[in-house]
Coordinates of C-alpha atoms and ligand atoms in Angstrom, one line a residue:
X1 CA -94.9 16.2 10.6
X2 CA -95.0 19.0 13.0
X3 CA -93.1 22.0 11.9
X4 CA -93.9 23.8 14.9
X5 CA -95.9 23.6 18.3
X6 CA -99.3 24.4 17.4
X7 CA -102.1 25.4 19.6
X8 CA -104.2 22.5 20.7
X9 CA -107.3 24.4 19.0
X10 CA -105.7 24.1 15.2
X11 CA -103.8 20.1 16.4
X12 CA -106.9 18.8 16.8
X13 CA -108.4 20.4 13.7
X14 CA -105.4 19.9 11.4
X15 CA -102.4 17.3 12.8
X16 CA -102.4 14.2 11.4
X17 CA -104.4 14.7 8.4
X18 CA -103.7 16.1 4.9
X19 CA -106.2 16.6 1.8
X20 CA -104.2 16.5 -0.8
X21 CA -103.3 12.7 -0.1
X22 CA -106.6 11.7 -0.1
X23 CA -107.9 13.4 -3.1
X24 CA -108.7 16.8 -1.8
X25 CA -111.2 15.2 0.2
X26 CA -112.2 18.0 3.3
X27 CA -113.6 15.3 5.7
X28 CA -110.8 12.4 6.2
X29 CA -112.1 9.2 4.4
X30 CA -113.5 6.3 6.5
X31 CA -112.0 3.2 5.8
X32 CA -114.7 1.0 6.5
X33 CA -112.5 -2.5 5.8
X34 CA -111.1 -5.2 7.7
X35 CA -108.3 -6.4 5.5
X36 CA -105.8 -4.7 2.5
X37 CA -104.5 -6.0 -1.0
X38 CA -100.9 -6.9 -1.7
X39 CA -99.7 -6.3 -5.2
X40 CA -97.8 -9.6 -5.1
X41 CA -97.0 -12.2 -2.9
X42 CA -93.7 -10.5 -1.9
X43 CA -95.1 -7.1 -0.5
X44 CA -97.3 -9.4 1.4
X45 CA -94.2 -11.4 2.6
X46 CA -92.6 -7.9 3.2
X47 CA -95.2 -5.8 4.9
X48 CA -95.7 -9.1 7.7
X49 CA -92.0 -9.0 8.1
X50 CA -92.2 -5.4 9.0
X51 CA -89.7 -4.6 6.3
X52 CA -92.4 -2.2 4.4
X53 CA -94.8 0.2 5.4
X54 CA -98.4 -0.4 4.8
X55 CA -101.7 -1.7 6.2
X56 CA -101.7 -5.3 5.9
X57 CA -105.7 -6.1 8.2
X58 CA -107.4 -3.8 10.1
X59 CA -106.7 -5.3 13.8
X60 CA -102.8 -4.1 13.0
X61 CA -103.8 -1.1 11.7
X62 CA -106.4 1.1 9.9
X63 CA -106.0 4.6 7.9
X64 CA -108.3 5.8 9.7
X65 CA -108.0 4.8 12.9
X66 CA -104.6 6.0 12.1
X67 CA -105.3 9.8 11.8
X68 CA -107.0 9.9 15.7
X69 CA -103.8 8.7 16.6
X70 CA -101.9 10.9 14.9
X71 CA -104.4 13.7 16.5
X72 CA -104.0 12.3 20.0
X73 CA -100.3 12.1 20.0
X74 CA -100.1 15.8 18.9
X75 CA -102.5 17.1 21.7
X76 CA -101.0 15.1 24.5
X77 CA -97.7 16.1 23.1
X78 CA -96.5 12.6 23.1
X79 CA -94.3 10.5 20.3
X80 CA -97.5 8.5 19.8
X81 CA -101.0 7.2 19.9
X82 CA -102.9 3.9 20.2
X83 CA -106.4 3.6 19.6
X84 CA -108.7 0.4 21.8
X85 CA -112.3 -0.9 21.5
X86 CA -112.9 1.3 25.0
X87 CA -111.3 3.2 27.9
X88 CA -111.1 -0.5 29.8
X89 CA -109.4 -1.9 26.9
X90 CA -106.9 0.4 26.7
X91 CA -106.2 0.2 30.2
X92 CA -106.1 -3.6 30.6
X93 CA -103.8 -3.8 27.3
X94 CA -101.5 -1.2 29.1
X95 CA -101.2 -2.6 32.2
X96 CA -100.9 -6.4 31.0
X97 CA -98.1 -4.9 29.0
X98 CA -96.3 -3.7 31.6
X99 CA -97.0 -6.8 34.3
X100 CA -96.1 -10.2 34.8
X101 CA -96.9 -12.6 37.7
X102 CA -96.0 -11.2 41.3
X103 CA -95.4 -7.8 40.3
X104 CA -96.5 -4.7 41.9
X105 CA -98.9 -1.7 41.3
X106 CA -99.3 1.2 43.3
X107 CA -102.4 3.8 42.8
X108 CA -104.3 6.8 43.4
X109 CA -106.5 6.1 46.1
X110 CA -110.0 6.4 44.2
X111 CA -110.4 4.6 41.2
X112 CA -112.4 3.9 38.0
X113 CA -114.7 1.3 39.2
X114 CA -113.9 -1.3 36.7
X115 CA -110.1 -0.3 36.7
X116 CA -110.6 -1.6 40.7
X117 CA -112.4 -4.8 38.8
X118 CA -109.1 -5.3 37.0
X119 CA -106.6 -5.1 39.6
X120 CA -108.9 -7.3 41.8
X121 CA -108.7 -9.9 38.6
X122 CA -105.3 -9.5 38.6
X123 CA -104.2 -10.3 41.6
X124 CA -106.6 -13.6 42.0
X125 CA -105.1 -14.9 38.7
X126 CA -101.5 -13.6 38.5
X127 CA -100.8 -12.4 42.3
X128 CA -100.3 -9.3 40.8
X129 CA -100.8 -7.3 44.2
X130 CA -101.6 -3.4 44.2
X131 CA -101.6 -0.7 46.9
X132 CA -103.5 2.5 47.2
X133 CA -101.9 5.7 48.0
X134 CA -103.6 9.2 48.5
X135 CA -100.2 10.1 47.0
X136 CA -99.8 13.1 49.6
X137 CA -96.0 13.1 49.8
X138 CA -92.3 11.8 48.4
X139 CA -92.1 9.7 51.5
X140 CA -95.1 8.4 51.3
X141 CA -95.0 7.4 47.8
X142 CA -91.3 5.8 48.4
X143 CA -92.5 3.8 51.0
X144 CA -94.8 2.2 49.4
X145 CA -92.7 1.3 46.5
X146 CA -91.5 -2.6 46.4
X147 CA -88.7 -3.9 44.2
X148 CA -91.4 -6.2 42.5
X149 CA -93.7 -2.5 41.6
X150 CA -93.9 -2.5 37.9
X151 CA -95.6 0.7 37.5
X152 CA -97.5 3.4 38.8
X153 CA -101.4 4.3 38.1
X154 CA -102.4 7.5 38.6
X155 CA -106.5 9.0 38.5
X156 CA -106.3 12.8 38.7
X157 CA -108.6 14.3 39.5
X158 CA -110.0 11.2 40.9
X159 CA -113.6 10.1 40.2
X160 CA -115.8 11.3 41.7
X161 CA -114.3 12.6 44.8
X162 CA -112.3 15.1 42.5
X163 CA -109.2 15.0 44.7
X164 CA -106.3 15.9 42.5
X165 CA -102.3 14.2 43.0
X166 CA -99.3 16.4 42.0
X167 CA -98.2 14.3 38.8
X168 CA -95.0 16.4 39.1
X169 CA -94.3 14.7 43.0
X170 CA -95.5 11.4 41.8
X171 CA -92.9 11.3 38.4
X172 CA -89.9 12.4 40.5
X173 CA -90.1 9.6 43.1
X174 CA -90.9 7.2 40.0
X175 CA -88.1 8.0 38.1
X176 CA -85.7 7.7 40.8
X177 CA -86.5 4.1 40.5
X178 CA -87.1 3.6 37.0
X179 CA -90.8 3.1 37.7
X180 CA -93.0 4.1 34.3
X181 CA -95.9 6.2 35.8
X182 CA -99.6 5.9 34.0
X183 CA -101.9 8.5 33.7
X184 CA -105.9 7.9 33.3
X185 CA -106.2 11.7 32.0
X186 CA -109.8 11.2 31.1
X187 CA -111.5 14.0 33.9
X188 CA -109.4 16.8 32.5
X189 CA -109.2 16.1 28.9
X190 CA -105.5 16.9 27.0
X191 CA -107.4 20.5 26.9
X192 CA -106.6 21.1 30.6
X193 CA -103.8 18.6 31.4
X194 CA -101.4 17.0 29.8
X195 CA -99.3 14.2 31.7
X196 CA -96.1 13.5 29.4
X197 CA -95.2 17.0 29.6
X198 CA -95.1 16.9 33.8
X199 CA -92.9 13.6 33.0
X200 CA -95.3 11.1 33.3
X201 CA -95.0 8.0 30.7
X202 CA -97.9 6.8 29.8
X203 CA -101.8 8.4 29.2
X204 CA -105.0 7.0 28.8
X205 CA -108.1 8.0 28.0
X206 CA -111.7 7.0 28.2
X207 CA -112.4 8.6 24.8
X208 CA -116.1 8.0 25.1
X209 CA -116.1 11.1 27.6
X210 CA -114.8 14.6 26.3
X211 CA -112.5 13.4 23.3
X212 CA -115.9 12.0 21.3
X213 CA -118.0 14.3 23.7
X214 CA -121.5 13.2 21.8
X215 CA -122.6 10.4 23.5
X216 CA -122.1 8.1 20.6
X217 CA -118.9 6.2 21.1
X218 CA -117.5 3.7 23.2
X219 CA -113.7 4.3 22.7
X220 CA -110.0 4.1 24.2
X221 CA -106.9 6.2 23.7
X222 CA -103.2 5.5 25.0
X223 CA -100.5 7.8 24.1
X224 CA -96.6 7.5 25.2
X225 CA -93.4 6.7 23.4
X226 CA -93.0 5.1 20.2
X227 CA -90.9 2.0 21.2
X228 CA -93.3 1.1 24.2
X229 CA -96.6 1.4 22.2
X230 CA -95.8 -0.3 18.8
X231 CA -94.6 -3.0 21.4
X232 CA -98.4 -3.1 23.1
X233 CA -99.5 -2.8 19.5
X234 CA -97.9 -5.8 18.1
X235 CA -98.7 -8.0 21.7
X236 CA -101.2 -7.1 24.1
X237 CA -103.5 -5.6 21.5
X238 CA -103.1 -7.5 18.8
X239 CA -103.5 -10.8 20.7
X240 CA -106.3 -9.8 23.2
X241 CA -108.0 -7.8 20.4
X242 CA -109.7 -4.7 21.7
X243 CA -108.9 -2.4 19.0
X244 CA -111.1 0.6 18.1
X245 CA -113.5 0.8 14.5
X246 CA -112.7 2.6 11.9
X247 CA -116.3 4.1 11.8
X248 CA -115.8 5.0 15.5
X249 CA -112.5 6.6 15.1
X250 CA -114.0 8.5 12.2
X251 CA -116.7 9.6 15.1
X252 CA -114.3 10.4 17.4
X253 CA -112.1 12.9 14.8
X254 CA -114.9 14.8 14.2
X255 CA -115.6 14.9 17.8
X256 CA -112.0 16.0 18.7
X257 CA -112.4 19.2 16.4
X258 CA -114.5 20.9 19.0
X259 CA -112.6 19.5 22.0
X260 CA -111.0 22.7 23.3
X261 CA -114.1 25.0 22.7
X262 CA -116.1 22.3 24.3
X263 CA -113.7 22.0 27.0
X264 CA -113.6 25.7 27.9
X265 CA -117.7 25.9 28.0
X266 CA -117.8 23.1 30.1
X267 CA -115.3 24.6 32.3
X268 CA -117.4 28.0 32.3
X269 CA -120.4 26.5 33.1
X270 CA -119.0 24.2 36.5
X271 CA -117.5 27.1 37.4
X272 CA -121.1 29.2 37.6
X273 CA -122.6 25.9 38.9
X274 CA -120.7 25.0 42.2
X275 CA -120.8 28.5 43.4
X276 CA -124.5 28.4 43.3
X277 CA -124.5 24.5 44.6
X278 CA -121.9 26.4 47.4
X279 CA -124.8 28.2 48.1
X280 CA -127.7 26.0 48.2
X281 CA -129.1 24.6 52.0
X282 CA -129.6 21.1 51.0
X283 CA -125.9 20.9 49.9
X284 CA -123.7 20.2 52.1
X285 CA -120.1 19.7 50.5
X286 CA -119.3 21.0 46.9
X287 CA -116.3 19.2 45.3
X288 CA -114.2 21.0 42.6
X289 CA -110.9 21.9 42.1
X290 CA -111.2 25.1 40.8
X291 CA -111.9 26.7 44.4
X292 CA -109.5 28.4 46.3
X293 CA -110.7 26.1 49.4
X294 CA -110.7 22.7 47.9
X295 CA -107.5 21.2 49.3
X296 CA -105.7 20.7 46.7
X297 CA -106.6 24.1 44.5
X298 CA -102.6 24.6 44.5
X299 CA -102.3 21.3 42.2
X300 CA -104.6 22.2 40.2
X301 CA -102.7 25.4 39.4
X302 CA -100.0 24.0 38.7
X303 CA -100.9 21.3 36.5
X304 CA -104.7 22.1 35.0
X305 CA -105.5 24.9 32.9
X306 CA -108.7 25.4 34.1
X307 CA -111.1 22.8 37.0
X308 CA -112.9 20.5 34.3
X309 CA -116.2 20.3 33.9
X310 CA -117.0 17.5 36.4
X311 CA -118.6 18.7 39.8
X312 CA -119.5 16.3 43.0
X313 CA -121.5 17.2 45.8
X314 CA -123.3 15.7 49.2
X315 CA -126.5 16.9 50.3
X316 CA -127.5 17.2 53.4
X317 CA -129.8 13.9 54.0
X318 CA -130.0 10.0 53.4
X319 CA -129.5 8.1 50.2
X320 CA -133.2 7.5 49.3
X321 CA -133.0 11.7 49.3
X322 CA -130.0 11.9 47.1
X323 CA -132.3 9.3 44.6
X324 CA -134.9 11.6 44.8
X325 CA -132.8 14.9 44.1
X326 CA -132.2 12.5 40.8
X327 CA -135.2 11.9 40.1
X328 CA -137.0 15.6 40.5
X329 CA -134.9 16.8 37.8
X330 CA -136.4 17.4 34.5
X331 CA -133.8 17.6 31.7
X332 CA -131.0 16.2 33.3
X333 CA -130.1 13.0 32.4
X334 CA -129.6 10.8 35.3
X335 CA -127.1 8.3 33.5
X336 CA -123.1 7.5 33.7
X337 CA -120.9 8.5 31.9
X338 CA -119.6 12.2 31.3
X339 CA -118.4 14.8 28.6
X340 CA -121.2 14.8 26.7
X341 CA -123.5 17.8 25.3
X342 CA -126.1 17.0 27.8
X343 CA -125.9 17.4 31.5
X344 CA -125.7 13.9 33.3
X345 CA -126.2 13.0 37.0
X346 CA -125.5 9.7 39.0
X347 CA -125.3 8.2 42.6
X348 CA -121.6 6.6 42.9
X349 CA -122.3 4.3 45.8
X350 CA -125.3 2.9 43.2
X351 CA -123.9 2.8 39.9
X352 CA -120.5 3.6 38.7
X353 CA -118.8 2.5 42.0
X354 CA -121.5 -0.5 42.8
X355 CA -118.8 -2.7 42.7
X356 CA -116.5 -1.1 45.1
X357 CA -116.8 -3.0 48.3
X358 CA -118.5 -0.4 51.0
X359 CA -115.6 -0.5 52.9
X360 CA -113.6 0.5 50.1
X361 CA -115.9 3.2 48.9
X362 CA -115.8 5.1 52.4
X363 CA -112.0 4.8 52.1
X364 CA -112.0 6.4 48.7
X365 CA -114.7 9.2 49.9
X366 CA -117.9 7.9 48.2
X367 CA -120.8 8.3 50.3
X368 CA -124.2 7.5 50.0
X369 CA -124.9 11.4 49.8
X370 CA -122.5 11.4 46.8
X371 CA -123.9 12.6 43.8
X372 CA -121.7 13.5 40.5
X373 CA -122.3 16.4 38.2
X374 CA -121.3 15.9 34.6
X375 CA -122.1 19.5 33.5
X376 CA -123.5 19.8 29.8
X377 CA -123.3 22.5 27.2
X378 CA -126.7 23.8 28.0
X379 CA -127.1 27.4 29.4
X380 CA -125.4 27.5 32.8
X381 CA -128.8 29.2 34.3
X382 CA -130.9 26.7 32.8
X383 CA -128.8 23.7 34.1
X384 CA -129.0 25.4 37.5
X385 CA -132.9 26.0 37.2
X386 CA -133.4 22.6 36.7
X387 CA -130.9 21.5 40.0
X388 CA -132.4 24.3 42.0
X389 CA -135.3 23.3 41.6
X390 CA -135.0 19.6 42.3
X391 CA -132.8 20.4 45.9
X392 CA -135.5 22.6 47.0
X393 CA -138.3 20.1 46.4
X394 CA -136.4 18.0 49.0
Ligands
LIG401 C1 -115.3 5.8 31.6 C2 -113.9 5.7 32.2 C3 -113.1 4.6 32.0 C4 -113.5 3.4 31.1 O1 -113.7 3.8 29.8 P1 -114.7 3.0 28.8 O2 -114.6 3.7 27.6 O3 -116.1 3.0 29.5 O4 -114.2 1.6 28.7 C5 -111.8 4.6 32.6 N1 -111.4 5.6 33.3 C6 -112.2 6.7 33.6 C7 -111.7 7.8 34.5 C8 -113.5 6.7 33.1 O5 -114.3 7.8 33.3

């Protein structure tokens, strides 16, 4: 399909899609339908068998739903792309896919709260056991590796301490042992980073962040090789179900057109942001990657194109002053989620990372000072205006 490697700003506006097979129609179609006709009883018989190509019900398969595949696999530069019901359901099919009872998984130390909530299932129902690692070095990584460790989960950069691994480091130590490595790529977006290129296998997105990037849509992305999705197709999705709607893959292509110029604004605008948070008295650490002194601003070099549009910060006082630093702000939404148009703002330890045992979240960074910056498209002064002002009133 691809005749040559084109920029990710004309993939995600033309990969996967062509007019002239669907009518001349500009906009891709939505197939809005759950099921598909066979001409006879023998095309039926020979699309089941896999012996002809077609859509046969829309839980194996939609047109639609199709194309965003097609999209992602181009932009993440991977064989292909597999569409879920939501971030969580892609990583749950992915990781039940590659598990069985008494296996191993080692991960970034800082976790999506809910993908914690899934290992911590796992391991009460299937003794599927997991480590952490901050993923520093080679020897620490081997060391940590079991014969039973079925794979390897990597966050980078890790919400919301925005700590980045070297996916490079992590891939070689995996492959020396034939251990698949997973990457939940959401933060940076296949605009800043892409995974499978360092040598990683597997990528999965959140697509309800910066891949929709309206607010609108609660979706999942995986893309990896051929053989080892069409297998999680035809089991772990198809049986436990979570597979995306064609109206919200329809959402999500339209969405993905604007992805890199979205991207690069959000970038621009964290960038003016955490130099004046840097700045500010009541702040008293600034997280980003794009900063010469965040720790790991080398990794980031190497493997991001830019820092993302995600900032975290402490301010200097208690957690009832972090709530009201939320709740002095006037257009800035204080909700989860990120990569949307509008600004958001949320307290970790409170909401996304609730569920993390305390415990836990001080291991992983999360403070009670925490507070995490999804920055918008707005004008960079004005979303500063409106955090100035609500720091100062503290
Ligand atoms: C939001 C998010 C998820 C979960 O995605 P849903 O679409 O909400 O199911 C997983 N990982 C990261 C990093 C996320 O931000």
């Amino acid at each position: 399909m691809m005749k040559y490697h084109k920029q990710s700003e004309t993939s995600v506006i033309h990969d996967g899609y062509d007019s002239d097979d669907m009518l001349g129609s500009l906009a891709l179609p939505l197939f809005q339908t759950s099921t598909f006709t066979f001409e006879t009883a023998e095309q039926g018989e020979r699309r089941f068998a896999g012996e002809e190509n077609g859509y046969m019900y829309s839980r194996l398969g939609n047109p639609t739903v199709t194309v965003l595949e097609e999209k992602m696999a181009a932009l993440e530069k991977g064989e292909r792309g597999l569409a879920f019901a939501s971030g969580m359901a892609a990583v749950s099919a992915i990781l039940v896919a590659l598990t069985k009872a008494n296996d191993h998984i080692l991960c970034s130390s800082g976790l999506y709260g809910c993908t914690f909530g899934l290992l911590n299932m796992m391991k009460e129902k299937y003794n599927i056991t997991h480590d952490f690692s901050v993923m520093g070095t080679k020897d620490e990584l081997r060391a940590l590796i079991r014969p039973e460790t079925a794979c390897i989960y990597v966050e980078t950069p890790i919400n919301p301490t925005m700590k980045l691994i070297d996916l490079e480091m992590v891939a070689e130590v995996a492959h020396e042992r034939d251990i698949p490595i997973v990457v939940d790529n959401t933060f940076a977006s296949p605009h800043l980073q892409r995974p499978l290129e360092i040598g990683c296998d597997v990528v999965i997105h959140s697509a309800t962040k910066y891949i929709g990037g309206h607010g609108d849509v609660i979706a999942g992305v995986a893309v990896g090789n051929k053989e080892f999705l069409d297998n999680v197709q035809m089991t772990t999705q198809k049986d436990m179900g979570g597979v995306m709607s064609p109206f919200d893959a329809w959402l999500l292509i339209r969405g993905l057109k604007t992805l890199p110029i979205r991207v690069d604004r959000h970038c621009h605008n964290a960038e003016k942001i955490h130099w004046k948070l840097r700045s500010h008295p009541k702040v008293a650490r600034v997280f980003y990657p794009d900063d010469s002194r965040h720790p790991d601003y080398h990794i980031r070099q190497k493997q991001m194109k830019r820092g993302g549009g995600i900032i975290s910060f402490e301010i200097n006082g208690t957690k009832p002053d972090a709530q009201q630093m939320l709740n002095n702000l006037n257009f800035i939404k204080i909700a989860v989620s990120l990569g949307d148009a509008e600004t958001l703002i949320q307290h970790p330890a409170t909401m996304t990372h609730a569920v993390v045992p305390e415990v836990s979240r001080q291991e992983m960074g999360i403070s009670d000072q925490l507070i995490r910056l999804s920055v918008g498209l707005e004008a960079w002064d004005d979303i500063w205006a409106d955090l100035e002002q609500a720091l100062d009133q503290l």
